[in-house]
């Protein structure tokens, strides 16, 4: 074992003692970041090239600063995104919802599908759809100025500025010029109940922006508002997907009733087989 791998083993123990969920993975990611290599290349770093920056990074992670804030990058589907303080770090479970959205768009008989991503944050959802559905036009809405700056940076860096348009606005009132025209509406809105604050991991509670987290006592305030937004923006037959939290799946379908023009309302599961997002369609007439 070379010196760096020995230090990674020590860092893994330190992160585990600090309560980090994935100590070995994080220790290796930080080592790769500090030394400018891939995780699979750590064994190639010469002992003389060890950088003390590594232990500075480990100390920050042990203090429960998000890994992605330390490295400045987050991976989402086929993207490497720039992230940091002021923007919600995209989660792997959201990728499943985006997969559903992409397959739904591909199945539509629409030449240039019009998509709206509400609460875009880093731009992960909007950029992924633009990249994987080449003729789509995506409007990404974000209220928080700091988060919007991250989204604009990522849109530019990934080269999709011709088909992804970022807007600063409230997701509840945004884009009135698109009323009744949108083929697919997608959102990872705030859905954390305020009553859950004491049990939220510090990486989330102390570092993700509050407007991206909290949504009333039961966490459903913004999702309730999105029902009306969907009715306003979607064309007849248009589709919608909304992410939600653990245990909320049983309550959300009733917020999109048939009498208000919704059909095919269903919960979908993430890779852990937990209800993770709800999908539905606007009635055809």
PDB file of C-alpha atoms in Angstrom:
ATOM      1  CA  UNK A   1       0.000   0.000   0.000  1.00  0.00           C
ATOM      2  CA  UNK A   2       1.382   3.412  -0.920  1.00  0.00           C
ATOM      3  CA  UNK A   3       1.345   6.383   1.448  1.00  0.00           C
ATOM      4  CA  UNK A   4      -1.800   7.981  -0.022  1.00  0.00           C
ATOM      5  CA  UNK A   5      -3.854   4.795   0.281  1.00  0.00           C
ATOM      6  CA  UNK A   6      -2.708   4.460   3.877  1.00  0.00           C
ATOM      7  CA  UNK A   7      -3.899   8.022   4.524  1.00  0.00           C
ATOM      8  CA  UNK A   8      -7.222   7.233   2.815  1.00  0.00           C
ATOM      9  CA  UNK A   9      -7.720   4.357   5.249  1.00  0.00           C
ATOM     10  CA  UNK A  10      -7.055   6.678   8.193  1.00  0.00           C
ATOM     11  CA  UNK A  11      -9.399   9.299   6.730  1.00  0.00           C
ATOM     12  CA  UNK A  12     -12.123   6.686   6.308  1.00  0.00           C
ATOM     13  CA  UNK A  13     -12.021   5.946  10.040  1.00  0.00           C
ATOM     14  CA  UNK A  14     -12.133   9.645  10.880  1.00  0.00           C
ATOM     15  CA  UNK A  15     -15.145  10.248   8.637  1.00  0.00           C
ATOM     16  CA  UNK A  16     -16.945   7.196   9.996  1.00  0.00           C
ATOM     17  CA  UNK A  17     -16.440   8.465  13.546  1.00  0.00           C
ATOM     18  CA  UNK A  18     -17.880  11.831  12.428  1.00  0.00           C
ATOM     19  CA  UNK A  19     -21.079  10.135  11.243  1.00  0.00           C
ATOM     20  CA  UNK A  20     -20.530  10.478   7.491  1.00  0.00           C
ATOM     21  CA  UNK A  21     -22.764   7.990   5.654  1.00  0.00           C
ATOM     22  CA  UNK A  22     -20.239   6.881   3.022  1.00  0.00           C
ATOM     23  CA  UNK A  23     -16.836   7.369   4.664  1.00  0.00           C
ATOM     24  CA  UNK A  24     -14.723   5.248   2.292  1.00  0.00           C
ATOM     25  CA  UNK A  25     -16.222   6.729  -0.859  1.00  0.00           C
ATOM     26  CA  UNK A  26     -15.865  10.267   0.459  1.00  0.00           C
ATOM     27  CA  UNK A  27     -12.297   9.685   1.616  1.00  0.00           C
ATOM     28  CA  UNK A  28     -11.376   8.443  -1.855  1.00  0.00           C
ATOM     29  CA  UNK A  29     -13.233  11.257  -3.645  1.00  0.00           C
ATOM     30  CA  UNK A  30     -11.398  13.837  -1.538  1.00  0.00           C
ATOM     31  CA  UNK A  31      -8.062  12.158  -2.213  1.00  0.00           C
ATOM     32  CA  UNK A  32      -8.743  12.169  -5.941  1.00  0.00           C
ATOM     33  CA  UNK A  33      -9.756  15.837  -5.807  1.00  0.00           C
ATOM     34  CA  UNK A  34      -6.743  16.937  -3.770  1.00  0.00           C
ATOM     35  CA  UNK A  35      -4.308  15.146  -6.070  1.00  0.00           C
ATOM     36  CA  UNK A  36      -5.963  15.812  -9.420  1.00  0.00           C
ATOM     37  CA  UNK A  37      -6.543  12.160 -10.344  1.00  0.00           C
ATOM     38  CA  UNK A  38      -9.457   9.736 -10.673  1.00  0.00           C
ATOM     39  CA  UNK A  39     -10.445   7.493  -7.780  1.00  0.00           C
ATOM     40  CA  UNK A  40      -9.123   4.461  -9.659  1.00  0.00           C
ATOM     41  CA  UNK A  41      -5.715   6.145 -10.005  1.00  0.00           C
ATOM     42  CA  UNK A  42      -5.016   6.807  -6.322  1.00  0.00           C
ATOM     43  CA  UNK A  43      -2.509   3.936  -6.185  1.00  0.00           C
ATOM     44  CA  UNK A  44      -0.460   5.705  -8.863  1.00  0.00           C
ATOM     45  CA  UNK A  45       0.211   8.812  -6.733  1.00  0.00           C
ATOM     46  CA  UNK A  46       3.818   8.748  -5.595  1.00  0.00           C
ATOM     47  CA  UNK A  47       4.514   9.112  -1.882  1.00  0.00           C
ATOM     48  CA  UNK A  48       6.514  12.267  -2.605  1.00  0.00           C
ATOM     49  CA  UNK A  49       3.473  13.816  -4.317  1.00  0.00           C
ATOM     50  CA  UNK A  50       1.188  13.591  -1.283  1.00  0.00           C
ATOM     51  CA  UNK A  51      -0.594  16.934  -0.790  1.00  0.00           C
ATOM     52  CA  UNK A  52      -1.468  18.095   2.718  1.00  0.00           C
ATOM     53  CA  UNK A  53      -4.550  19.718   1.202  1.00  0.00           C
ATOM     54  CA  UNK A  54      -6.078  16.262   1.560  1.00  0.00           C
ATOM     55  CA  UNK A  55      -6.313  16.474   5.326  1.00  0.00           C
ATOM     56  CA  UNK A  56      -7.773  19.972   5.125  1.00  0.00           C
ATOM     57  CA  UNK A  57     -10.520  18.524   2.921  1.00  0.00           C
ATOM     58  CA  UNK A  58     -11.045  15.603   5.292  1.00  0.00           C
ATOM     59  CA  UNK A  59     -11.396  17.988   8.239  1.00  0.00           C
ATOM     60  CA  UNK A  60     -14.076  19.957   6.382  1.00  0.00           C
ATOM     61  CA  UNK A  61     -15.961  16.770   5.527  1.00  0.00           C
ATOM     62  CA  UNK A  62     -15.687  15.530   9.123  1.00  0.00           C
ATOM     63  CA  UNK A  63     -17.342  18.817  10.139  1.00  0.00           C
ATOM     64  CA  UNK A  64     -20.189  17.670   7.851  1.00  0.00           C
ATOM     65  CA  UNK A  65     -19.611  20.128   5.048  1.00  0.00           C
ATOM     66  CA  UNK A  66     -21.039  18.489   1.905  1.00  0.00           C
ATOM     67  CA  UNK A  67     -18.532  16.597  -0.202  1.00  0.00           C
ATOM     68  CA  UNK A  68     -19.726  18.463  -3.299  1.00  0.00           C
ATOM     69  CA  UNK A  69     -19.052  21.857  -1.705  1.00  0.00           C
ATOM     70  CA  UNK A  70     -15.475  20.822  -1.011  1.00  0.00           C
ATOM     71  CA  UNK A  71     -14.781  19.466  -4.481  1.00  0.00           C
ATOM     72  CA  UNK A  72     -16.997  22.017  -6.254  1.00  0.00           C
ATOM     73  CA  UNK A  73     -18.607  19.369  -8.425  1.00  0.00           C
ATOM     74  CA  UNK A  74     -21.610  17.052  -8.447  1.00  0.00           C
ATOM     75  CA  UNK A  75     -22.408  14.224 -10.822  1.00  0.00           C
ATOM     76  CA  UNK A  76     -25.915  13.810 -12.235  1.00  0.00           C
ATOM     77  CA  UNK A  77     -26.708  11.303 -14.988  1.00  0.00           C
ATOM     78  CA  UNK A  78     -24.140  12.139 -17.700  1.00  0.00           C
ATOM     79  CA  UNK A  79     -23.245  15.557 -16.310  1.00  0.00           C
ATOM     80  CA  UNK A  80     -20.504  16.973 -14.118  1.00  0.00           C
ATOM     81  CA  UNK A  81     -22.008  20.108 -12.585  1.00  0.00           C
ATOM     82  CA  UNK A  82     -20.470  22.997 -10.691  1.00  0.00           C
ATOM     83  CA  UNK A  83     -21.997  23.412  -7.234  1.00  0.00           C
ATOM     84  CA  UNK A  84     -21.224  25.182  -3.981  1.00  0.00           C
ATOM     85  CA  UNK A  85     -22.749  27.296  -1.221  1.00  0.00           C
ATOM     86  CA  UNK A  86     -26.101  28.738  -2.229  1.00  0.00           C
ATOM     87  CA  UNK A  87     -27.363  25.913  -4.410  1.00  0.00           C
ATOM     88  CA  UNK A  88     -29.109  22.620  -3.673  1.00  0.00           C
ATOM     89  CA  UNK A  89     -26.824  19.662  -4.397  1.00  0.00           C
ATOM     90  CA  UNK A  90     -28.573  17.315  -6.888  1.00  0.00           C
ATOM     91  CA  UNK A  91     -29.311  13.825  -5.549  1.00  0.00           C
ATOM     92  CA  UNK A  92     -29.054  10.477  -7.349  1.00  0.00           C
ATOM     93  CA  UNK A  93     -32.693   9.642  -6.572  1.00  0.00           C
ATOM     94  CA  UNK A  94     -33.828  12.547  -8.747  1.00  0.00           C
ATOM     95  CA  UNK A  95     -32.206  10.845 -11.740  1.00  0.00           C
ATOM     96  CA  UNK A  96     -35.026   8.280 -11.778  1.00  0.00           C
ATOM     97  CA  UNK A  97     -37.628  11.023 -12.198  1.00  0.00           C
ATOM     98  CA  UNK A  98     -35.601  12.553 -15.022  1.00  0.00           C
ATOM     99  CA  UNK A  99     -35.383   9.143 -16.676  1.00  0.00           C
ATOM    100  CA  UNK A 100     -39.200   8.938 -16.636  1.00  0.00           C
ATOM    101  CA  UNK A 101     -39.455  12.448 -18.081  1.00  0.00           C
ATOM    102  CA  UNK A 102     -37.027  11.684 -20.903  1.00  0.00           C
ATOM    103  CA  UNK A 103     -38.823   8.479 -21.857  1.00  0.00           C
ATOM    104  CA  UNK A 104     -42.168  10.306 -21.752  1.00  0.00           C
ATOM    105  CA  UNK A 105     -40.882  13.051 -24.049  1.00  0.00           C
ATOM    106  CA  UNK A 106     -39.428  10.545 -26.494  1.00  0.00           C
ATOM    107  CA  UNK A 107     -42.809   8.814 -26.674  1.00  0.00           C
ATOM    108  CA  UNK A 108     -44.681  12.034 -27.441  1.00  0.00           C
ATOM    109  CA  UNK A 109     -45.645  12.805 -31.024  1.00  0.00           C
ATOM    110  CA  UNK A 110     -44.095  16.286 -30.733  1.00  0.00           C
ATOM    111  CA  UNK A 111     -41.279  17.512 -32.951  1.00  0.00           C
ATOM    112  CA  UNK A 112     -39.837  20.103 -30.553  1.00  0.00           C
ATOM    113  CA  UNK A 113     -41.187  19.394 -27.052  1.00  0.00           C
ATOM    114  CA  UNK A 114     -41.555  22.331 -24.692  1.00  0.00           C
ATOM    115  CA  UNK A 115     -40.421  21.594 -21.135  1.00  0.00           C
ATOM    116  CA  UNK A 116     -40.499  23.604 -17.910  1.00  0.00           C
ATOM    117  CA  UNK A 117     -38.324  22.791 -14.895  1.00  0.00           C
ATOM    118  CA  UNK A 118     -39.570  24.595 -11.790  1.00  0.00           C
ATOM    119  CA  UNK A 119     -37.047  25.204  -9.020  1.00  0.00           C
ATOM    120  CA  UNK A 120     -34.085  24.304 -11.176  1.00  0.00           C
ATOM    121  CA  UNK A 121     -31.310  24.868  -8.609  1.00  0.00           C
ATOM    122  CA  UNK A 122     -28.061  23.788 -10.252  1.00  0.00           C
ATOM    123  CA  UNK A 123     -29.874  23.192 -13.550  1.00  0.00           C
ATOM    124  CA  UNK A 124     -29.333  19.417 -13.321  1.00  0.00           C
ATOM    125  CA  UNK A 125     -32.818  18.417 -14.488  1.00  0.00           C
ATOM    126  CA  UNK A 126     -33.142  21.020 -17.240  1.00  0.00           C
ATOM    127  CA  UNK A 127     -29.699  20.365 -18.708  1.00  0.00           C
ATOM    128  CA  UNK A 128     -30.128  16.583 -18.601  1.00  0.00           C
ATOM    129  CA  UNK A 129     -33.387  16.793 -20.522  1.00  0.00           C
ATOM    130  CA  UNK A 130     -31.899  19.133 -23.126  1.00  0.00           C
ATOM    131  CA  UNK A 131     -28.893  16.842 -23.553  1.00  0.00           C
ATOM    132  CA  UNK A 132     -30.864  13.605 -23.827  1.00  0.00           C
ATOM    133  CA  UNK A 133     -33.865  14.894 -25.805  1.00  0.00           C
ATOM    134  CA  UNK A 134     -31.995  16.804 -28.511  1.00  0.00           C
ATOM    135  CA  UNK A 135     -34.923  18.795 -30.000  1.00  0.00           C
ATOM    136  CA  UNK A 136     -36.430  19.816 -26.666  1.00  0.00           C
ATOM    137  CA  UNK A 137     -36.646  23.432 -25.522  1.00  0.00           C
ATOM    138  CA  UNK A 138     -36.354  23.777 -21.750  1.00  0.00           C
ATOM    139  CA  UNK A 139     -37.252  26.718 -19.519  1.00  0.00           C
ATOM    140  CA  UNK A 140     -35.600  26.537 -16.090  1.00  0.00           C
ATOM    141  CA  UNK A 141     -37.125  28.655 -13.310  1.00  0.00           C
ATOM    142  CA  UNK A 142     -35.367  29.557 -10.058  1.00  0.00           C
ATOM    143  CA  UNK A 143     -36.322  32.215  -7.508  1.00  0.00           C
ATOM    144  CA  UNK A 144     -33.091  32.367  -5.520  1.00  0.00           C
ATOM    145  CA  UNK A 145     -30.524  34.626  -7.142  1.00  0.00           C
ATOM    146  CA  UNK A 146     -27.493  32.692  -5.889  1.00  0.00           C
ATOM    147  CA  UNK A 147     -28.888  29.360  -7.086  1.00  0.00           C
ATOM    148  CA  UNK A 148     -29.816  30.853 -10.450  1.00  0.00           C
ATOM    149  CA  UNK A 149     -26.208  31.969 -10.924  1.00  0.00           C
ATOM    150  CA  UNK A 150     -25.083  28.347 -10.491  1.00  0.00           C
ATOM    151  CA  UNK A 151     -27.693  27.183 -13.005  1.00  0.00           C
ATOM    152  CA  UNK A 152     -26.595  29.759 -15.568  1.00  0.00           C
ATOM    153  CA  UNK A 153     -22.967  28.762 -15.055  1.00  0.00           C
ATOM    154  CA  UNK A 154     -23.772  25.098 -15.654  1.00  0.00           C
ATOM    155  CA  UNK A 155     -25.961  25.800 -18.667  1.00  0.00           C
ATOM    156  CA  UNK A 156     -23.098  27.715 -20.249  1.00  0.00           C
ATOM    157  CA  UNK A 157     -20.409  25.209 -19.272  1.00  0.00           C
ATOM    158  CA  UNK A 158     -22.320  22.256 -20.728  1.00  0.00           C
ATOM    159  CA  UNK A 159     -23.003  24.032 -23.998  1.00  0.00           C
ATOM    160  CA  UNK A 160     -26.790  23.907 -23.879  1.00  0.00           C
ATOM    161  CA  UNK A 161     -27.509  27.622 -23.718  1.00  0.00           C
ATOM    162  CA  UNK A 162     -29.224  27.500 -27.101  1.00  0.00           C
ATOM    163  CA  UNK A 163     -32.042  25.276 -25.789  1.00  0.00           C
ATOM    164  CA  UNK A 164     -32.097  25.867 -22.021  1.00  0.00           C
ATOM    165  CA  UNK A 165     -33.327  29.277 -20.896  1.00  0.00           C
ATOM    166  CA  UNK A 166     -32.955  30.259 -17.250  1.00  0.00           C
ATOM    167  CA  UNK A 167     -35.536  32.543 -15.666  1.00  0.00           C
ATOM    168  CA  UNK A 168     -35.554  34.168 -12.259  1.00  0.00           C
ATOM    169  CA  UNK A 169     -39.050  33.804 -10.858  1.00  0.00           C
ATOM    170  CA  UNK A 170     -41.416  32.211  -8.388  1.00  0.00           C
ATOM    171  CA  UNK A 171     -42.428  28.750  -9.582  1.00  0.00           C
ATOM    172  CA  UNK A 172     -46.017  29.487  -8.571  1.00  0.00           C
ATOM    173  CA  UNK A 173     -46.408  32.399 -10.981  1.00  0.00           C
ATOM    174  CA  UNK A 174     -43.635  31.992 -13.549  1.00  0.00           C
ATOM    175  CA  UNK A 175     -43.885  31.907 -17.349  1.00  0.00           C
ATOM    176  CA  UNK A 176     -47.467  33.093 -17.966  1.00  0.00           C
ATOM    177  CA  UNK A 177     -46.507  33.459 -21.634  1.00  0.00           C
ATOM    178  CA  UNK A 178     -46.371  29.646 -21.822  1.00  0.00           C
ATOM    179  CA  UNK A 179     -49.822  29.018 -20.357  1.00  0.00           C
ATOM    180  CA  UNK A 180     -51.476  26.020 -22.008  1.00  0.00           C
ATOM    181  CA  UNK A 181     -48.480  25.246 -24.228  1.00  0.00           C
ATOM    182  CA  UNK A 182     -46.110  23.112 -22.140  1.00  0.00           C
ATOM    183  CA  UNK A 183     -45.643  19.444 -23.083  1.00  0.00           C
ATOM    184  CA  UNK A 184     -43.926  18.400 -19.864  1.00  0.00           C
ATOM    185  CA  UNK A 185     -43.616  20.073 -16.481  1.00  0.00           C
ATOM    186  CA  UNK A 186     -41.107  18.728 -13.969  1.00  0.00           C
ATOM    187  CA  UNK A 187     -40.129  19.870 -10.499  1.00  0.00           C
ATOM    188  CA  UNK A 188     -38.062  18.861  -7.509  1.00  0.00           C
ATOM    189  CA  UNK A 189     -39.717  21.382  -5.180  1.00  0.00           C
ATOM    190  CA  UNK A 190     -39.092  21.973  -1.494  1.00  0.00           C
ATOM    191  CA  UNK A 191     -40.865  19.206   0.418  1.00  0.00           C
ATOM    192  CA  UNK A 192     -39.179  18.832   3.819  1.00  0.00           C
ATOM    193  CA  UNK A 193     -41.632  19.278   6.717  1.00  0.00           C
ATOM    194  CA  UNK A 194     -40.535  21.972   9.148  1.00  0.00           C
ATOM    195  CA  UNK A 195     -41.358  19.597  11.989  1.00  0.00           C
ATOM    196  CA  UNK A 196     -38.545  17.303  10.769  1.00  0.00           C
ATOM    197  CA  UNK A 197     -35.820  19.928  11.236  1.00  0.00           C
ATOM    198  CA  UNK A 198     -34.132  18.232  14.238  1.00  0.00           C
ATOM    199  CA  UNK A 199     -33.534  14.951  12.339  1.00  0.00           C
ATOM    200  CA  UNK A 200     -32.304  16.390   9.032  1.00  0.00           C
ATOM    201  CA  UNK A 201     -28.594  15.589   8.385  1.00  0.00           C
ATOM    202  CA  UNK A 202     -26.320  18.589   8.950  1.00  0.00           C
ATOM    203  CA  UNK A 203     -25.102  18.482   5.336  1.00  0.00           C
ATOM    204  CA  UNK A 204     -28.674  19.294   4.312  1.00  0.00           C
ATOM    205  CA  UNK A 205     -29.901  21.383   7.232  1.00  0.00           C
ATOM    206  CA  UNK A 206     -26.840  23.632   7.471  1.00  0.00           C
ATOM    207  CA  UNK A 207     -25.711  23.873   3.853  1.00  0.00           C
ATOM    208  CA  UNK A 208     -28.541  23.407   1.354  1.00  0.00           C
ATOM    209  CA  UNK A 209     -30.439  26.695   0.865  1.00  0.00           C
ATOM    210  CA  UNK A 210     -33.513  26.871   3.104  1.00  0.00           C
ATOM    211  CA  UNK A 211     -35.947  27.806   0.278  1.00  0.00           C
ATOM    212  CA  UNK A 212     -35.067  24.520  -1.449  1.00  0.00           C
ATOM    213  CA  UNK A 213     -35.925  22.476   1.649  1.00  0.00           C
ATOM    214  CA  UNK A 214     -38.813  23.615   3.809  1.00  0.00           C
ATOM    215  CA  UNK A 215     -42.427  23.582   2.682  1.00  0.00           C
ATOM    216  CA  UNK A 216     -44.736  23.949   5.665  1.00  0.00           C
ATOM    217  CA  UNK A 217     -45.484  21.707   8.587  1.00  0.00           C
ATOM    218  CA  UNK A 218     -46.262  18.644   6.448  1.00  0.00           C
ATOM    219  CA  UNK A 219     -43.887  19.508   3.595  1.00  0.00           C
ATOM    220  CA  UNK A 220     -46.654  19.693   1.002  1.00  0.00           C
ATOM    221  CA  UNK A 221     -47.310  23.438   0.736  1.00  0.00           C
ATOM    222  CA  UNK A 222     -45.408  23.913  -2.528  1.00  0.00           C
ATOM    223  CA  UNK A 223     -46.720  20.693  -4.053  1.00  0.00           C
ATOM    224  CA  UNK A 224     -50.261  21.883  -3.332  1.00  0.00           C
ATOM    225  CA  UNK A 225     -49.434  25.083  -5.223  1.00  0.00           C
ATOM    226  CA  UNK A 226     -47.975  23.138  -8.142  1.00  0.00           C
ATOM    227  CA  UNK A 227     -51.346  21.551  -8.851  1.00  0.00           C
ATOM    228  CA  UNK A 228     -52.652  24.922 -10.021  1.00  0.00           C
ATOM    229  CA  UNK A 229     -49.415  25.693 -11.845  1.00  0.00           C
ATOM    230  CA  UNK A 230     -49.718  22.449 -13.779  1.00  0.00           C
ATOM    231  CA  UNK A 231     -53.285  23.205 -14.795  1.00  0.00           C
ATOM    232  CA  UNK A 232     -52.166  26.624 -15.998  1.00  0.00           C
ATOM    233  CA  UNK A 233     -49.031  25.680 -17.942  1.00  0.00           C
ATOM    234  CA  UNK A 234     -49.711  22.249 -19.417  1.00  0.00           C
ATOM    235  CA  UNK A 235     -51.402  21.712 -22.750  1.00  0.00           C
ATOM    236  CA  UNK A 236     -54.204  19.120 -22.898  1.00  0.00           C
ATOM    237  CA  UNK A 237     -52.527  15.722 -22.617  1.00  0.00           C
ATOM    238  CA  UNK A 238     -49.333  17.242 -21.223  1.00  0.00           C
ATOM    239  CA  UNK A 239     -47.394  15.357 -18.550  1.00  0.00           C
ATOM    240  CA  UNK A 240     -46.095  16.347 -15.131  1.00  0.00           C
ATOM    241  CA  UNK A 241     -43.659  14.862 -12.611  1.00  0.00           C
ATOM    242  CA  UNK A 242     -43.088  16.091  -9.052  1.00  0.00           C
ATOM    243  CA  UNK A 243     -40.562  14.680  -6.608  1.00  0.00           C
ATOM    244  CA  UNK A 244     -41.571  14.186  -2.966  1.00  0.00           C
ATOM    245  CA  UNK A 245     -40.157  12.871   0.284  1.00  0.00           C
ATOM    246  CA  UNK A 246     -40.353   9.580   2.117  1.00  0.00           C
ATOM    247  CA  UNK A 247     -43.842   8.852   3.373  1.00  0.00           C
ATOM    248  CA  UNK A 248     -45.517  11.604   1.337  1.00  0.00           C
ATOM    249  CA  UNK A 249     -46.498   9.405  -1.591  1.00  0.00           C
ATOM    250  CA  UNK A 250     -49.766   8.346  -0.006  1.00  0.00           C
ATOM    251  CA  UNK A 251     -50.994  11.944   0.346  1.00  0.00           C
ATOM    252  CA  UNK A 252     -49.973  13.541  -2.939  1.00  0.00           C
ATOM    253  CA  UNK A 253     -52.188  11.794  -5.535  1.00  0.00           C
ATOM    254  CA  UNK A 254     -55.325  13.187  -3.879  1.00  0.00           C
ATOM    255  CA  UNK A 255     -53.949  16.691  -4.499  1.00  0.00           C
ATOM    256  CA  UNK A 256     -54.379  16.084  -8.266  1.00  0.00           C
ATOM    257  CA  UNK A 257     -58.023  14.936  -8.514  1.00  0.00           C
ATOM    258  CA  UNK A 258     -59.838  13.872 -11.639  1.00  0.00           C
ATOM    259  CA  UNK A 259     -62.479  16.567 -11.173  1.00  0.00           C
ATOM    260  CA  UNK A 260     -59.766  19.213 -11.672  1.00  0.00           C
ATOM    261  CA  UNK A 261     -58.717  17.646 -14.968  1.00  0.00           C
ATOM    262  CA  UNK A 262     -55.978  15.204 -13.939  1.00  0.00           C
ATOM    263  CA  UNK A 263     -55.654  11.600 -15.058  1.00  0.00           C
ATOM    264  CA  UNK A 264     -53.174   8.726 -14.752  1.00  0.00           C
ATOM    265  CA  UNK A 265     -51.942   9.985 -11.366  1.00  0.00           C
ATOM    266  CA  UNK A 266     -49.411   7.486 -10.059  1.00  0.00           C
ATOM    267  CA  UNK A 267     -46.513   7.228  -7.650  1.00  0.00           C
ATOM    268  CA  UNK A 268     -43.176   6.046  -8.995  1.00  0.00           C
ATOM    269  CA  UNK A 269     -40.370   4.458  -6.981  1.00  0.00           C
ATOM    270  CA  UNK A 270     -36.661   5.163  -6.693  1.00  0.00           C
ATOM    271  CA  UNK A 271     -33.886   2.568  -6.792  1.00  0.00           C
ATOM    272  CA  UNK A 272     -34.509   1.750  -3.127  1.00  0.00           C
ATOM    273  CA  UNK A 273     -38.132   0.879  -4.033  1.00  0.00           C
ATOM    274  CA  UNK A 274     -39.510   3.838  -2.086  1.00  0.00           C
ATOM    275  CA  UNK A 275     -42.183   6.141  -3.489  1.00  0.00           C
ATOM    276  CA  UNK A 276     -40.142   9.088  -4.779  1.00  0.00           C
ATOM    277  CA  UNK A 277     -42.165  11.065  -7.334  1.00  0.00           C
ATOM    278  CA  UNK A 278     -45.695  11.376  -8.600  1.00  0.00           C
ATOM    279  CA  UNK A 279     -46.621  11.591 -12.289  1.00  0.00           C
ATOM    280  CA  UNK A 280     -49.850  12.610 -13.974  1.00  0.00           C
ATOM    281  CA  UNK A 281     -51.361  14.000 -17.180  1.00  0.00           C
ATOM    282  CA  UNK A 282     -53.766  16.773 -18.029  1.00  0.00           C
ATOM    283  CA  UNK A 283     -57.040  15.569 -19.479  1.00  0.00           C
ATOM    284  CA  UNK A 284     -57.193  15.749 -23.247  1.00  0.00           C
ATOM    285  CA  UNK A 285     -59.994  18.280 -23.351  1.00  0.00           C
TER     286      UNK A 285
END
